[in-house]
Amino acid sequence: MTFPVIDGGRLLARLDAFAAIGGTPAGGVNRPALSVEDRAARALLAGLGAARGFSVFQDAAANLFLRRAGADNDRPPFLIGSHLDSQPTGGRFDGALGTLAALEVLETLEDNGIVTAGPIELVAWTNEEGSRFSPGAFGSQVHATGAFPSGWQDTLDGNGIRLADELAATLAALPEAIERPLGRPVTGYIELHIEQGPLLERQGALIGVVEGIQGTRWLEVTIAGQVAHAGTTPLAARRDAMAVAAAIIARLQATVMPADADARLTVGRLTLAPGAVNVIPGEVTFSIDLRHPNGDQIDRLETEVAALATEIASSGGCRVSIRRSMDVAPARFDDRLIDIVQGAAEKRAFPSRRMFSGAFHDALFMARLGPAAMIFVPCRDGLSHNETEFVEPHQVIAGAQVLCDATLEAMRVFQSR
Ligand SMILES: [Zn+2]
């Protein structure tokens, strides 16, 4: 089989064109999910696909599909893509790179007259970021589960606008797209994305061969002490919830990550009551964001947090309660697809390394539906969700080339039977 070379110049020009939709003066992108700008980007993508003869579909979650037919179109499609929505002060590569690289793959196959066994589809998932409407990865979750999350109709953005209304308007804005049912079977899924972290850049690697996405568990820790006068209460009589919380957080930071390089622990939110300068706090609540590639290790970390918090709280005369507020299991990608991605990088002599994703991606949900994998490329200084997010042109082109080669190889392996 021949592996055609993608048109890097065309891909870079497309990235520029899409970056102009919702482009910010600082060079970033503000293209919130289901906004007017998001609809404009979807319309441009649909138009580019239709011009090449690809069929355009959308489902009830406004996931957008461009289908390049294969020899046998009764086979489930192989999906490649990412998302087009952005953070409010987002970068021009997060999501757009994987989506437009997927278009480049379809066009390259078209340019070279390559006939695949079954269809390949580009997908642009709806609302991956979750910054306008929570939660994120909305479209891929709906696709993978075949159903909308409960209560989604009542979801509002920061201005009180309903998700359901914006979804309907976004679907209506693309009348040329053919409606399709939710949750169709797929042969597999590969997503190219920027790393959003510093590992590839630090190690001089061009391609990240992603083995999975680490799991995330959120805990809400509440410390109950006793409100008392700051000046008249001696040390022995103080049940200071803040002093206990500070000790717990300091101990966790000193133990969890130093003991396990794969563990991540972040306390990102803390509230205390009553919150007066001269009053000993009676209650402190703080969040813990725990992440690890291994689900058993997340359980172990939670046990460790609970034991340590209980011990420190009781020595400080306080009570502690811990509640899970979110739990997303790690995703493990398909070994065959991981090897295919690595092989594609090696054949082009692109330095690569295997890694886990620290961030959520739509591939997390797609891994529940079928074989999935991801390709990462470096981003400058590991920066993302930032208007200065930058990927070197040769890194963009390398990532898209690996996506193209890996997709063709996956078609051979998964669809030749
Ligand atoms: Zn993204």
CSV table of C-alpha atoms and ligand atoms in Angstrom, one decimal:
chain,number,residue,atom,x,y,z
A,1,MET,CA,0.0,0.0,0.0
A,2,THR,CA,1.2,3.5,-0.7
A,3,PHE,CA,1.1,6.2,1.9
A,4,PRO,CA,0.5,9.6,0.2
A,5,VAL,CA,2.2,12.8,1.4
A,6,ILE,CA,-0.3,15.3,2.8
A,7,ASP,CA,-0.4,18.9,1.5
A,8,GLY,CA,1.1,20.8,4.4
A,9,GLY,CA,0.6,24.2,2.8
A,10,ARG,CA,-3.1,23.6,2.3
A,11,LEU,CA,-3.5,22.5,6.0
A,12,LEU,CA,-1.6,25.6,7.3
A,13,ALA,CA,-3.8,27.9,5.2
A,14,ARG,CA,-6.9,26.2,6.5
A,15,LEU,CA,-5.7,26.7,10.1
A,16,ASP,CA,-5.3,30.4,9.3
A,17,ALA,CA,-8.8,30.6,7.8
A,18,PHE,CA,-10.5,28.9,10.8
A,19,ALA,CA,-8.4,31.0,13.3
A,20,ALA,CA,-10.0,34.1,11.7
A,21,ILE,CA,-13.5,32.9,12.8
A,22,GLY,CA,-13.7,34.3,16.3
A,23,GLY,CA,-10.1,35.5,16.1
A,24,THR,CA,-9.0,37.7,18.9
A,25,PRO,CA,-6.6,40.7,18.6
A,26,ALA,CA,-4.0,38.8,20.6
A,27,GLY,CA,-3.9,36.0,18.0
A,28,GLY,CA,-6.1,33.6,19.8
A,29,VAL,CA,-9.7,32.4,19.2
A,30,ASN,CA,-12.9,33.0,21.0
A,31,ARG,CA,-15.3,30.5,19.5
A,32,PRO,CA,-17.7,29.2,22.2
A,33,ALA,CA,-19.7,26.1,21.6
A,34,LEU,CA,-22.9,26.6,19.6
A,35,SER,CA,-22.2,30.4,19.2
A,36,VAL,CA,-22.5,32.3,15.9
A,37,GLU,CA,-18.8,31.9,15.4
A,38,ASP,CA,-19.0,28.1,16.0
A,39,ARG,CA,-21.8,28.0,13.4
A,40,ALA,CA,-19.6,29.9,10.9
A,41,ALA,CA,-16.7,27.5,11.4
A,42,ARG,CA,-19.1,24.5,11.0
A,43,ALA,CA,-20.5,26.0,7.8
A,44,LEU,CA,-17.0,26.6,6.4
A,45,LEU,CA,-16.0,23.0,7.2
A,46,ALA,CA,-19.2,21.6,5.6
A,47,GLY,CA,-18.7,23.7,2.5
A,48,LEU,CA,-15.1,22.6,2.1
A,49,GLY,CA,-16.2,18.9,2.4
A,50,ALA,CA,-19.2,19.3,0.1
A,51,ALA,CA,-16.9,20.9,-2.5
A,52,ARG,CA,-14.8,17.7,-2.5
A,53,GLY,CA,-17.8,15.5,-2.9
A,54,PHE,CA,-18.0,14.3,0.8
A,55,SER,CA,-21.4,13.8,2.3
A,56,VAL,CA,-22.3,16.1,5.2
A,57,PHE,CA,-24.3,14.8,8.2
A,58,GLN,CA,-25.2,16.1,11.6
A,59,ASP,CA,-26.8,14.3,14.5
A,60,ALA,CA,-29.2,15.7,17.2
A,61,ALA,CA,-26.2,16.8,19.3
A,62,ALA,CA,-24.9,18.8,16.3
A,63,ASN,CA,-21.9,16.6,15.9
A,64,LEU,CA,-20.8,17.3,12.3
A,65,PHE,CA,-19.6,14.5,10.0
A,66,LEU,CA,-18.0,14.6,6.5
A,67,ARG,CA,-18.0,11.2,4.9
A,68,ARG,CA,-15.7,10.0,2.2
A,69,ALA,CA,-17.2,6.8,0.8
A,70,GLY,CA,-15.2,3.5,0.5
A,71,ALA,CA,-15.6,0.4,-1.6
A,72,ASP,CA,-18.2,-1.1,0.8
A,73,ASN,CA,-20.3,1.6,2.5
A,74,ASP,CA,-22.3,-0.8,4.6
A,75,ARG,CA,-19.2,-1.1,6.8
A,76,PRO,CA,-19.2,1.1,9.9
A,77,PRO,CA,-17.0,4.2,9.2
A,78,PHE,CA,-13.6,4.8,10.7
A,79,LEU,CA,-13.7,8.2,12.4
A,80,ILE,CA,-11.0,10.9,12.6
A,81,GLY,CA,-11.4,14.4,14.0
A,82,SER,CA,-11.6,16.6,17.0
A,83,HIS,CA,-13.6,19.8,17.9
A,84,LEU,CA,-14.0,23.3,16.6
A,85,ASP,CA,-15.2,25.1,19.8
A,86,SER,CA,-12.7,27.0,21.9
A,87,GLN,CA,-12.2,28.5,25.4
A,88,PRO,CA,-13.1,32.2,25.6
A,89,THR,CA,-9.4,33.1,25.3
A,90,GLY,CA,-8.4,30.0,23.5
A,91,GLY,CA,-5.7,29.1,21.0
A,92,ARG,CA,-5.9,28.5,17.3
A,93,PHE,CA,-4.7,24.8,17.4
A,94,ASP,CA,-6.7,23.3,20.3
A,95,GLY,CA,-9.4,21.2,18.5
A,96,ALA,CA,-9.0,22.9,15.1
A,97,LEU,CA,-5.7,21.1,14.4
A,98,GLY,CA,-7.3,17.6,14.7
A,99,THR,CA,-10.4,18.6,12.8
A,100,LEU,CA,-8.6,20.3,9.9
A,101,ALA,CA,-5.9,17.6,9.8
A,102,ALA,CA,-8.8,15.1,9.4
A,103,LEU,CA,-10.0,17.1,6.4
A,104,GLU,CA,-6.5,17.1,5.0
A,105,VAL,CA,-6.5,13.3,5.3
A,106,LEU,CA,-9.8,13.0,3.4
A,107,GLU,CA,-8.6,15.4,0.7
A,108,THR,CA,-5.2,13.7,0.4
A,109,LEU,CA,-7.0,10.4,-0.2
A,110,GLU,CA,-9.2,12.1,-2.8
A,111,ASP,CA,-6.2,13.8,-4.5
A,112,ASN,CA,-4.5,10.4,-4.8
A,113,GLY,CA,-7.6,8.5,-5.9
A,114,ILE,CA,-7.2,6.0,-3.0
A,115,VAL,CA,-10.1,3.6,-2.5
A,116,THR,CA,-10.5,2.4,1.1
A,117,ALA,CA,-12.4,-0.7,2.0
A,118,GLY,CA,-15.0,1.2,4.0
A,119,PRO,CA,-15.9,4.8,4.6
A,120,ILE,CA,-13.8,7.3,6.5
A,121,GLU,CA,-15.5,10.1,8.3
A,122,LEU,CA,-14.3,13.4,9.7
A,123,VAL,CA,-16.1,14.3,12.9
A,124,ALA,CA,-16.2,17.7,14.6
A,125,TRP,CA,-17.6,17.0,18.1
A,126,THR,CA,-19.9,19.6,19.7
A,127,ASN,CA,-18.9,21.5,22.9
A,128,GLU,CA,-15.7,19.7,23.8
A,129,GLU,CA,-14.5,22.6,26.0
A,130,GLY,CA,-17.5,22.9,28.3
A,131,SER,CA,-16.6,26.5,29.1
A,132,ARG,CA,-19.9,27.9,27.8
A,133,PHE,CA,-22.1,25.0,28.6
A,134,SER,CA,-21.0,22.5,31.3
A,135,PRO,CA,-20.0,19.7,31.0
A,136,GLY,CA,-17.5,19.4,28.2
A,137,ALA,CA,-17.1,16.6,25.7
A,138,PHE,CA,-20.9,16.9,25.3
A,139,GLY,CA,-21.1,15.7,21.7
A,140,SER,CA,-18.8,12.7,22.0
A,141,GLN,CA,-20.5,11.6,25.2
A,142,VAL,CA,-23.9,11.7,23.5
A,143,HIS,CA,-22.5,9.8,20.5
A,144,ALA,CA,-20.9,7.2,22.6
A,145,THR,CA,-23.8,6.6,25.0
A,146,GLY,CA,-26.6,7.2,22.3
A,147,ALA,CA,-28.4,9.5,24.8
A,148,PHE,CA,-28.4,13.0,26.1
A,149,PRO,CA,-27.2,13.5,29.7
A,150,SER,CA,-30.2,13.9,32.1
A,151,GLY,CA,-31.2,17.5,32.8
A,152,TRP,CA,-29.3,18.8,29.8
A,153,GLN,CA,-32.3,20.8,28.6
A,154,ASP,CA,-32.0,23.1,31.7
A,155,THR,CA,-28.3,23.8,31.1
A,156,LEU,CA,-27.7,27.6,30.8
A,157,ASP,CA,-24.7,29.6,29.8
A,158,GLY,CA,-23.4,32.5,31.8
A,159,ASN,CA,-25.9,34.8,30.2
A,160,GLY,CA,-28.9,32.6,30.9
A,161,ILE,CA,-29.1,31.3,27.3
A,162,ARG,CA,-30.4,27.7,27.1
A,163,LEU,CA,-28.2,24.9,25.6
A,164,ALA,CA,-31.3,23.4,24.0
A,165,ASP,CA,-32.1,26.6,22.1
A,166,GLU,CA,-28.5,27.1,20.9
A,167,LEU,CA,-28.4,23.5,19.8
A,168,ALA,CA,-31.6,23.9,17.8
A,169,ALA,CA,-30.3,27.1,16.2
A,170,THR,CA,-27.0,25.5,15.3
A,171,LEU,CA,-28.7,22.6,13.7
A,172,ALA,CA,-31.0,24.9,11.7
A,173,ALA,CA,-28.0,26.9,10.5
A,174,LEU,CA,-26.8,24.0,8.5
A,175,PRO,CA,-29.9,22.8,6.6
A,176,GLU,CA,-27.8,21.1,3.9
A,177,ALA,CA,-26.5,18.6,6.4
A,178,ILE,CA,-28.3,15.2,6.4
A,179,GLU,CA,-29.8,14.3,9.7
A,180,ARG,CA,-28.5,11.1,11.2
A,181,PRO,CA,-29.4,9.1,14.3
A,182,LEU,CA,-27.2,9.2,17.4
A,183,GLY,CA,-24.6,6.7,18.4
A,184,ARG,CA,-23.8,4.8,15.2
A,185,PRO,CA,-21.2,1.9,15.4
A,186,VAL,CA,-17.7,2.8,14.3
A,187,THR,CA,-14.7,0.8,13.2
A,188,GLY,CA,-12.3,3.0,15.2
A,189,TYR,CA,-11.3,6.5,16.1
A,190,ILE,CA,-8.1,8.5,16.0
A,191,GLU,CA,-7.8,12.0,17.2
A,192,LEU,CA,-4.8,14.3,16.6
A,193,HIS,CA,-4.5,17.0,19.3
A,194,ILE,CA,-1.9,19.4,20.7
A,195,GLU,CA,-0.3,18.0,23.9
A,196,GLN,CA,-1.3,20.9,26.1
A,197,GLY,CA,1.7,20.1,28.3
A,198,PRO,CA,5.5,20.4,28.1
A,199,LEU,CA,6.7,16.8,27.9
A,200,LEU,CA,7.1,16.4,24.1
A,201,GLU,CA,8.9,19.7,23.8
A,202,ARG,CA,11.2,19.0,26.7
A,203,GLN,CA,12.2,15.7,25.3
A,204,GLY,CA,12.6,16.9,21.7
A,205,ALA,CA,9.9,14.5,20.5
A,206,LEU,CA,7.7,15.4,17.5
A,207,ILE,CA,4.9,12.8,18.1
A,208,GLY,CA,3.2,11.7,21.2
A,209,VAL,CA,1.8,8.1,21.0
A,210,VAL,CA,-1.0,8.4,23.5
A,211,GLU,CA,-1.8,5.2,25.4
A,212,GLY,CA,-4.8,6.6,27.3
A,213,ILE,CA,-6.3,9.4,29.3
A,214,GLN,CA,-5.7,9.5,33.0
A,215,GLY,CA,-8.7,9.2,35.4
A,216,THR,CA,-9.9,12.2,37.4
A,217,ARG,CA,-11.7,12.2,40.8
A,218,TRP,CA,-12.9,15.3,42.5
A,219,LEU,CA,-13.3,15.3,46.3
A,220,GLU,CA,-14.9,18.0,48.4
A,221,VAL,CA,-13.4,18.0,51.9
A,222,THR,CA,-15.2,19.8,54.7
A,223,ILE,CA,-13.5,20.5,58.0
A,224,ALA,CA,-15.8,21.4,60.9
A,225,GLY,CA,-14.3,23.2,63.9
A,226,GLN,CA,-15.6,25.8,66.2
A,227,VAL,CA,-16.2,29.6,65.6
A,228,ALA,CA,-14.5,31.5,68.4
A,229,HIS,CA,-12.9,34.9,69.2
A,230,ALA,CA,-9.4,35.3,67.6
A,231,GLY,CA,-8.0,37.2,70.6
A,232,THR,CA,-9.4,35.5,73.7
A,233,THR,CA,-9.1,31.9,72.7
A,234,PRO,CA,-5.8,30.2,73.8
A,235,LEU,CA,-4.2,27.6,71.7
A,236,ALA,CA,-5.4,24.6,73.7
A,237,ALA,CA,-9.0,25.7,73.3
A,238,ARG,CA,-8.9,26.4,69.6
A,239,ARG,CA,-10.7,24.2,67.1
A,240,ASP,CA,-9.4,26.1,64.1
A,241,ALA,CA,-10.8,24.6,60.9
A,242,MET,CA,-8.4,26.7,58.7
A,243,ALA,CA,-5.3,25.6,60.6
A,244,VAL,CA,-6.4,22.0,60.2
A,245,ALA,CA,-7.1,22.5,56.4
A,246,ALA,CA,-3.8,24.1,55.9
A,247,ALA,CA,-2.0,21.2,57.6
A,248,ILE,CA,-3.8,18.7,55.6
A,249,ILE,CA,-3.1,20.4,52.3
A,250,ALA,CA,0.6,20.9,53.2
A,251,ARG,CA,1.0,17.3,54.1
A,252,LEU,CA,-0.8,16.0,50.9
A,253,GLN,CA,1.4,18.3,48.7
A,254,ALA,CA,4.5,17.0,50.5
A,255,THR,CA,3.6,13.3,50.1
A,256,VAL,CA,1.3,12.4,47.2
A,257,MET,CA,3.2,13.7,44.1
A,258,PRO,CA,6.7,13.2,45.5
A,259,ALA,CA,5.9,9.6,46.0
A,260,ASP,CA,4.4,8.9,42.6
A,261,ALA,CA,5.4,10.7,39.4
A,262,ASP,CA,2.2,9.7,37.7
A,263,ALA,CA,-0.1,11.2,40.4
A,264,ARG,CA,-1.6,14.7,40.3
A,265,LEU,CA,-3.1,16.4,43.3
A,266,THR,CA,-4.5,19.9,43.1
A,267,VAL,CA,-6.4,22.0,45.7
A,268,GLY,CA,-7.9,24.7,43.5
A,269,ARG,CA,-10.8,26.0,45.5
A,270,LEU,CA,-11.2,26.8,49.2
A,271,THR,CA,-14.0,28.5,51.1
A,272,LEU,CA,-14.2,29.3,54.8
A,273,ALA,CA,-16.8,30.5,57.2
A,274,PRO,CA,-17.6,32.9,58.7
A,275,GLY,CA,-14.7,34.6,56.9
A,276,ALA,CA,-13.9,37.5,59.3
A,277,VAL,CA,-10.4,38.8,60.2
A,278,ASN,CA,-10.9,38.4,63.9
A,279,VAL,CA,-12.9,35.1,64.1
A,280,ILE,CA,-11.5,31.6,64.2
A,281,PRO,CA,-13.0,29.8,61.2
A,282,GLY,CA,-15.6,27.2,62.1
A,283,GLU,CA,-15.8,25.5,58.7
A,284,VAL,CA,-13.5,25.2,55.7
A,285,THR,CA,-14.4,23.4,52.5
A,286,PHE,CA,-11.8,22.7,49.8
A,287,SER,CA,-11.6,20.8,46.6
A,288,ILE,CA,-9.1,18.0,45.7
A,289,ASP,CA,-8.6,17.1,42.0
A,290,LEU,CA,-6.9,13.7,41.9
A,291,ARG,CA,-5.6,12.2,38.7
A,292,HIS,CA,-3.8,9.1,37.8
A,293,PRO,CA,-3.5,6.8,34.7
A,294,ASN,CA,-4.4,3.8,36.9
A,295,GLY,CA,-7.9,3.6,38.4
A,296,ASP,CA,-6.7,1.5,41.4
A,297,GLN,CA,-4.1,4.1,42.2
A,298,ILE,CA,-6.9,6.7,42.3
A,299,ASP,CA,-8.7,4.6,44.9
A,300,ARG,CA,-5.5,4.2,46.9
A,301,LEU,CA,-4.9,8.0,46.8
A,302,GLU,CA,-8.5,8.7,48.0
A,303,THR,CA,-8.0,6.3,50.9
A,304,GLU,CA,-4.7,8.0,51.7
A,305,VAL,CA,-6.4,11.4,51.6
A,306,ALA,CA,-9.2,10.3,53.9
A,307,ALA,CA,-6.8,8.7,56.5
A,308,LEU,CA,-4.5,11.7,56.6
A,309,ALA,CA,-7.3,14.2,56.8
A,310,THR,CA,-9.0,12.3,59.6
A,311,GLU,CA,-5.8,12.0,61.6
A,312,ILE,CA,-4.9,15.7,61.3
A,313,ALA,CA,-8.4,16.9,61.9
A,314,SER,CA,-8.8,14.8,65.1
A,315,SER,CA,-5.5,16.1,66.5
A,316,GLY,CA,-6.8,19.6,65.8
A,317,GLY,CA,-10.1,19.0,67.5
A,318,CYS,CA,-12.1,19.1,64.2
A,319,ARG,CA,-14.3,16.7,62.3
A,320,VAL,CA,-13.8,15.9,58.6
A,321,SER,CA,-16.2,14.7,55.9
A,322,ILE,CA,-15.3,13.9,52.3
A,323,ARG,CA,-17.6,13.7,49.4
A,324,ARG,CA,-16.9,12.6,45.8
A,325,SER,CA,-18.2,15.3,43.4
A,326,MET,CA,-16.9,13.8,40.1
A,327,ASP,CA,-15.3,10.5,39.0
A,328,VAL,CA,-14.1,9.8,35.5
A,329,ALA,CA,-12.3,6.5,35.1
A,330,PRO,CA,-9.1,6.4,33.1
A,331,ALA,CA,-9.4,5.4,29.4
A,332,ARG,CA,-7.0,2.9,28.0
A,333,PHE,CA,-6.6,3.1,24.2
A,334,ASP,CA,-6.6,0.1,21.8
A,335,ASP,CA,-3.2,-1.6,21.7
A,336,ARG,CA,-3.4,-2.3,18.0
A,337,LEU,CA,-4.2,1.3,17.2
A,338,ILE,CA,-1.4,2.6,19.6
A,339,ASP,CA,1.1,0.4,17.7
A,340,ILE,CA,-0.2,1.6,14.4
A,341,VAL,CA,0.3,5.2,15.5
A,342,GLN,CA,3.8,4.4,16.7
A,343,GLY,CA,4.7,2.6,13.5
A,344,ALA,CA,3.5,5.5,11.4
A,345,ALA,CA,5.7,7.9,13.3
A,346,GLU,CA,8.7,5.5,13.0
A,347,LYS,CA,8.2,5.0,9.3
A,348,ARG,CA,8.5,8.8,8.8
A,349,ALA,CA,11.5,8.9,11.2
A,350,PHE,CA,9.6,11.3,13.5
A,351,PRO,CA,11.0,11.1,17.1
A,352,SER,CA,8.1,9.9,19.3
A,353,ARG,CA,7.4,8.9,22.8
A,354,ARG,CA,4.5,7.0,24.5
A,355,MET,CA,2.6,9.0,27.0
A,356,PHE,CA,-0.7,9.4,28.8
A,357,SER,CA,-3.0,12.4,28.3
A,358,GLY,CA,-3.3,14.6,31.3
A,359,ALA,CA,-6.4,16.4,29.9
A,360,PHE,CA,-9.8,15.2,28.9
A,361,HIS,CA,-10.5,14.6,25.2
A,362,ASP,CA,-13.4,13.4,23.1
A,363,ALA,CA,-11.4,10.2,22.6
A,364,LEU,CA,-12.2,9.4,26.3
A,365,PHE,CA,-15.8,8.6,25.3
A,366,MET,CA,-14.9,7.1,21.9
A,367,ALA,CA,-12.7,4.6,23.7
A,368,ARG,CA,-15.9,3.2,25.3
A,369,LEU,CA,-17.5,2.7,21.8
A,370,GLY,CA,-14.6,1.0,19.9
A,371,PRO,CA,-10.9,1.0,19.3
A,372,ALA,CA,-9.5,4.5,19.9
A,373,ALA,CA,-6.2,6.2,20.0
A,374,MET,CA,-4.7,9.7,20.0
A,375,ILE,CA,-1.7,11.5,18.4
A,376,PHE,CA,-0.1,14.4,20.2
A,377,VAL,CA,2.1,17.1,18.8
A,378,PRO,CA,4.1,19.6,21.0
A,379,CYS,CA,2.9,23.1,21.7
A,380,ARG,CA,5.3,25.9,22.6
A,381,ASP,CA,6.1,26.0,26.3
A,382,GLY,CA,3.3,23.5,26.9
A,383,LEU,CA,0.8,26.3,26.8
A,384,SER,CA,-2.8,25.8,25.8
A,385,HIS,CA,-6.2,27.4,26.6
A,386,ASN,CA,-4.2,30.5,25.9
A,387,GLU,CA,-4.2,33.0,23.0
A,388,THR,CA,-0.5,32.6,22.5
A,389,GLU,CA,-0.8,28.8,22.0
A,390,PHE,CA,1.6,27.9,19.2
A,391,VAL,CA,2.6,24.8,17.2
A,392,GLU,CA,5.5,25.0,14.7
A,393,PRO,CA,4.4,24.5,11.0
A,394,HIS,CA,6.6,21.4,10.8
A,395,GLN,CA,5.0,19.9,13.9
A,396,VAL,CA,1.5,20.6,12.5
A,397,ILE,CA,2.5,18.8,9.2
A,398,ALA,CA,4.1,15.9,11.0
A,399,GLY,CA,1.0,15.3,13.2
A,400,ALA,CA,-1.3,15.4,10.2
A,401,GLN,CA,1.0,13.0,8.2
A,402,VAL,CA,1.0,10.5,11.1
A,403,LEU,CA,-2.8,10.8,11.2
A,404,CYS,CA,-3.0,10.1,7.5
A,405,ASP,CA,-0.6,7.1,7.6
A,406,ALA,CA,-2.1,5.7,10.7
A,407,THR,CA,-5.7,6.0,9.4
A,408,LEU,CA,-4.8,4.2,6.2
A,409,GLU,CA,-3.0,1.4,8.1
A,410,ALA,CA,-5.9,1.1,10.5
A,411,MET,CA,-8.3,0.8,7.6
A,412,ARG,CA,-6.1,-2.0,6.3
A,413,VAL,CA,-6.0,-3.8,9.6
A,414,PHE,CA,-9.6,-3.2,10.8
A,415,GLN,CA,-11.5,-3.2,7.5
A,416,SER,CA,-9.8,-5.7,5.3
A,417,ARG,CA,-11.8,-8.6,6.8
B,1,ZN,ZN,-9.2,20.3,22.7
